[in-house]
Coordinates of C-alpha atoms in Angstrom, one line a residue:
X1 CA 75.8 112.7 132.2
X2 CA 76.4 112.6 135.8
X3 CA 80.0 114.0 135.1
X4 CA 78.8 116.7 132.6
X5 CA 76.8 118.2 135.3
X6 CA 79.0 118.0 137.9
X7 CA 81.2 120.2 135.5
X8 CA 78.7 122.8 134.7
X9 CA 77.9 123.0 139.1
X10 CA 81.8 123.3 139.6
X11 CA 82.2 125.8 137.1
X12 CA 79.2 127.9 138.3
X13 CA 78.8 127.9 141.9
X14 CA 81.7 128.5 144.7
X15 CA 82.8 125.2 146.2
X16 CA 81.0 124.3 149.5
X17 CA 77.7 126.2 148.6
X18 CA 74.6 124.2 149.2
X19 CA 72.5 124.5 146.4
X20 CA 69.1 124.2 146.2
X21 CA 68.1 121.6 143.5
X22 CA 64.7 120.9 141.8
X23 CA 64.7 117.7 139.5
X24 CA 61.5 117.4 137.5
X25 CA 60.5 114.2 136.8
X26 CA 63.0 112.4 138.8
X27 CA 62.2 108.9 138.2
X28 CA 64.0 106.7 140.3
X29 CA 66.0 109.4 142.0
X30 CA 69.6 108.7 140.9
X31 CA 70.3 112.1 140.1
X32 CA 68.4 113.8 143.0
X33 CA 70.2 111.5 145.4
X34 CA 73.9 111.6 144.0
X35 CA 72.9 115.7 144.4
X36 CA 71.8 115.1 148.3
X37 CA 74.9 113.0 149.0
X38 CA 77.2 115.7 147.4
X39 CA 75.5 118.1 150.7
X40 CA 73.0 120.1 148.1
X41 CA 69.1 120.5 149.0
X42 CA 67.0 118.6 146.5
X43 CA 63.2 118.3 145.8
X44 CA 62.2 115.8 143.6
X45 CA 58.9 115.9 141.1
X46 CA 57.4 112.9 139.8
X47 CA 53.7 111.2 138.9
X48 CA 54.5 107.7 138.9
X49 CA 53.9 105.7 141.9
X50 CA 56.1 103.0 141.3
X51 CA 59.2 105.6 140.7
X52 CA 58.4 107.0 143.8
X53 CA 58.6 103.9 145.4
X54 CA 61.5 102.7 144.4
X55 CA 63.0 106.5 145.2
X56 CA 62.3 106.3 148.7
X57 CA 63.1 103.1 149.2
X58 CA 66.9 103.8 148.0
X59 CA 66.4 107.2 150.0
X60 CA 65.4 105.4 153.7
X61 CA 68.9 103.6 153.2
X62 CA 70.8 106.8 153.1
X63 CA 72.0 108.3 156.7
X64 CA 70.0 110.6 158.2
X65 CA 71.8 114.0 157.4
X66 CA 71.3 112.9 152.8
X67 CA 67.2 111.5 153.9
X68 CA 66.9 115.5 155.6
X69 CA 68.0 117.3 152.4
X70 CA 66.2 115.5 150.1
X71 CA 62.0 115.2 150.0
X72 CA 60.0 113.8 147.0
X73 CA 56.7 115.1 145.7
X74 CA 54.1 113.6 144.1
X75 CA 53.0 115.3 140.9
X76 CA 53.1 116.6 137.2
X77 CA 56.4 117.8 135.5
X78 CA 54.3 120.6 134.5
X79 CA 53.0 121.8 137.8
X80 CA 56.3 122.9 138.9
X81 CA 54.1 126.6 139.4
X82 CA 51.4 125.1 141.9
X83 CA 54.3 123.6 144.2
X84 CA 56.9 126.2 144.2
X85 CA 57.4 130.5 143.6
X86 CA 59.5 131.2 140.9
X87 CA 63.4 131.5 141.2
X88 CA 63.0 129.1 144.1
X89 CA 65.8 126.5 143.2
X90 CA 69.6 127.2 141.9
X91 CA 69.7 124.3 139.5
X92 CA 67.2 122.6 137.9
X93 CA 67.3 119.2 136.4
X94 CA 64.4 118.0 133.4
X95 CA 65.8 114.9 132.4
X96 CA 64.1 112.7 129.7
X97 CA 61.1 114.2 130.3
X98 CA 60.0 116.7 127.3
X99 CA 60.0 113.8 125.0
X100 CA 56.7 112.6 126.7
X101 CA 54.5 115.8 127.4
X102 CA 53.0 117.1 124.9
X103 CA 53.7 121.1 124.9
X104 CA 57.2 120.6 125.5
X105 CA 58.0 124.3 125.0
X106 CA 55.3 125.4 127.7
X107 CA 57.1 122.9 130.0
X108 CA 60.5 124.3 129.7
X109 CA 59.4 127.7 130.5
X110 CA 57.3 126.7 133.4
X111 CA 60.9 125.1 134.3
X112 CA 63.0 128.2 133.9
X113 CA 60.6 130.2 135.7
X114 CA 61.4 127.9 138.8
X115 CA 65.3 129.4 138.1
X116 CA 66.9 132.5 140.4
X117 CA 69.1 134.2 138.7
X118 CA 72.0 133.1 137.3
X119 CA 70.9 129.5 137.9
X120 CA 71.4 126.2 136.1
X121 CA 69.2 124.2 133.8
X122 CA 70.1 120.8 133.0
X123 CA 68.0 119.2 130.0
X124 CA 68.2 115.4 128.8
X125 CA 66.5 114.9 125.6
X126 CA 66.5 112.1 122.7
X127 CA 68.0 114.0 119.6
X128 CA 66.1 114.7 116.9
X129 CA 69.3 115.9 115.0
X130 CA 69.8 111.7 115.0
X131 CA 66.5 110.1 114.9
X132 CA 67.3 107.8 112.3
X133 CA 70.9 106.5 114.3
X134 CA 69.3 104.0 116.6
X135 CA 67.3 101.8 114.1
X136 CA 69.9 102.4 111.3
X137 CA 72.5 100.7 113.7
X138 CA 70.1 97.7 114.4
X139 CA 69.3 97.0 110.5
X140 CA 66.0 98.7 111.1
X141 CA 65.7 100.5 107.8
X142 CA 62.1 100.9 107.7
X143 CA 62.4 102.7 111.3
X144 CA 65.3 104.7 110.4
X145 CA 63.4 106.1 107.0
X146 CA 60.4 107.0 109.5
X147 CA 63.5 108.5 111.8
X148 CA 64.4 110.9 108.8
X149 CA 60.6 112.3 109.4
X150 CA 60.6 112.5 112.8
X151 CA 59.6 115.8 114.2
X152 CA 61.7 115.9 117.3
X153 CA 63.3 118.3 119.7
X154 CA 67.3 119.0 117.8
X155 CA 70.0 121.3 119.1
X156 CA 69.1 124.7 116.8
X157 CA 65.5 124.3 118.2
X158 CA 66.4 123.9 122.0
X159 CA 68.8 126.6 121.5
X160 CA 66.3 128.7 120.6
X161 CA 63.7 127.5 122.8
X162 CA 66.2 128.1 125.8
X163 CA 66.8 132.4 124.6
X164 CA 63.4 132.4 124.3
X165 CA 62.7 131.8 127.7
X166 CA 65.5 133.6 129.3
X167 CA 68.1 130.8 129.8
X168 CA 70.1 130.4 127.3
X169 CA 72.3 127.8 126.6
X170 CA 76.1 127.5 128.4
X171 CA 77.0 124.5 127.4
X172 CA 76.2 121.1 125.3
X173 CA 77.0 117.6 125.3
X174 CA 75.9 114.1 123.8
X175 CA 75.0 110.8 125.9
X176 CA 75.2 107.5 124.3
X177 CA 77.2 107.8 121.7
X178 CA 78.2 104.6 121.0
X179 CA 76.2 102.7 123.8
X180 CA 72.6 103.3 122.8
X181 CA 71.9 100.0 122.2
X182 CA 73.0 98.6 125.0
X183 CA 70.2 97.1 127.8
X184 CA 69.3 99.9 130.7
X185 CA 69.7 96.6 133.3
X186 CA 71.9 94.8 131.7
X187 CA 75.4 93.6 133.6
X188 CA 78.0 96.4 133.4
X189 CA 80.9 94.9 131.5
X190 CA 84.0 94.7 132.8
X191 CA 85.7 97.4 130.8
X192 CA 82.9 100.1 132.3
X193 CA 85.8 102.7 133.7
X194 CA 87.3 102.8 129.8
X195 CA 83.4 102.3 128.1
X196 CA 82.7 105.8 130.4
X197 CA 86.0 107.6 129.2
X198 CA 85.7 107.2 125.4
X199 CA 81.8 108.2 126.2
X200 CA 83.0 111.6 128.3
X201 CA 85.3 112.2 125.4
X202 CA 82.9 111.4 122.5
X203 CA 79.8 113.1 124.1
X204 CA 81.9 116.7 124.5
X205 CA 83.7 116.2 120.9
X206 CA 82.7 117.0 117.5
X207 CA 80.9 115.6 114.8
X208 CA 80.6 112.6 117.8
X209 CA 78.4 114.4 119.7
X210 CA 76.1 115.4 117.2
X211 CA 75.3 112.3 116.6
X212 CA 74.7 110.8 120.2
X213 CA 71.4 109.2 121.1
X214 CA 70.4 112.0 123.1
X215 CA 71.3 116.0 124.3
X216 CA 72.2 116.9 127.2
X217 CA 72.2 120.9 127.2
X218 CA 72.7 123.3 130.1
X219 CA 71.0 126.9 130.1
X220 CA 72.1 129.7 132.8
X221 CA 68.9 131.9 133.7
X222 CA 69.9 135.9 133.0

């Protein structure tokens, strides 16, 4: 994912701008920091206090010039309105986070509002296109029959969802395509440069990506 987005700033923004970067629902930070490393400025948005932690723990080991463009809020994905004006930020990241609120669609445009225009919104959701994938590849058939019904977020709705709120969508890829399975903090194998390649090839190739565990879809605000 990390790459995918790094393709969509590239291709968007002149080389050397700083951009100003608002990650909702950070989470640890990994994004948010790879962003402050790379020279951009970059708020982070998150509620849980043990993320937080663990953010500005890996944040105080950074030099001081990444720990100055880089400062963590405490609060709700969907309060990006009592924090900051609209068109504030040139990228926005929501990443794994609509899948847990429950008006998703009031989220996202609460999100785009935060975008100036011609900015960047990068989404990371769990495909609903595929909701049946995960447990059907584990033997799970019970879970992948209740997958069948599962009324989730898929790519025609978030394509919709994104012209509807004045960001339409650029560009889309799939994550996990053939890793979704594998343990979050488990030890990287020792193939993890070729695992990575087949995954950036998969994840921008069809039908492969239509099938990956979850979406990651970019929207430019008009």
């Amino acid at each position: 994912m990390a790459r995918q987005l790094e393709e969509q700033i590239v291709g968007r923004f002149p080389v050397g701008r700083r951009l100003r970067v608002l990650d909702v629902g950070m989470g640890r930070g990994a994004q948010a920091l790879r962003l402050a490393r790379a020279g951009h400025q970059v708020t982070g948005v998150e509620h849980d206090a043990a993320m937080i932690a663990t953010a500005r723990e890996s944040l105080a080991g950074e030099p001081e010039g990444i720990r100055e463009r880089m400062r963590i809020i405490e609060g709700q994905a969907g309060d990006t309105g009592v924090h900051f004006l609209p068109g504030s930020f040139d990228v926005v990241l929501c990443h794994g986070v609509l899948m847990q609120v429950e008006e998703p669609d009031a989220l996202l445009a609460g999100v785009a509002r935060m975008l100036a225009p011609g900015g960047l919104v990068s989404l990371l959701v769990r495909n609903g296109d595929a909701a049946a994938m995960r447990a059907g590849v584990a033997g799970d058939w019970a879970g992948a029959l209740a997958g069948f019904c599962t009324a989730t977020y898929g790519l025609k709705r978030l394509t919709s969802t994104l012209a509807g709120i004045g960001a339409p969508l650029h560009a889309w890829y799939g994550v996990r395509v053939f890793t979704d399975t594998v343990v979050d903090d488990g030890v990287p194998p020792s193939d993890l440069d070729a695992l990575l390649t087949v995954e950036d090839r998969a994840g921008r190739t069809d039908p492969y990506r239509g099938v990956a565990s979850l979406l990651h879809l970019c929207g430019v605000r008009g």
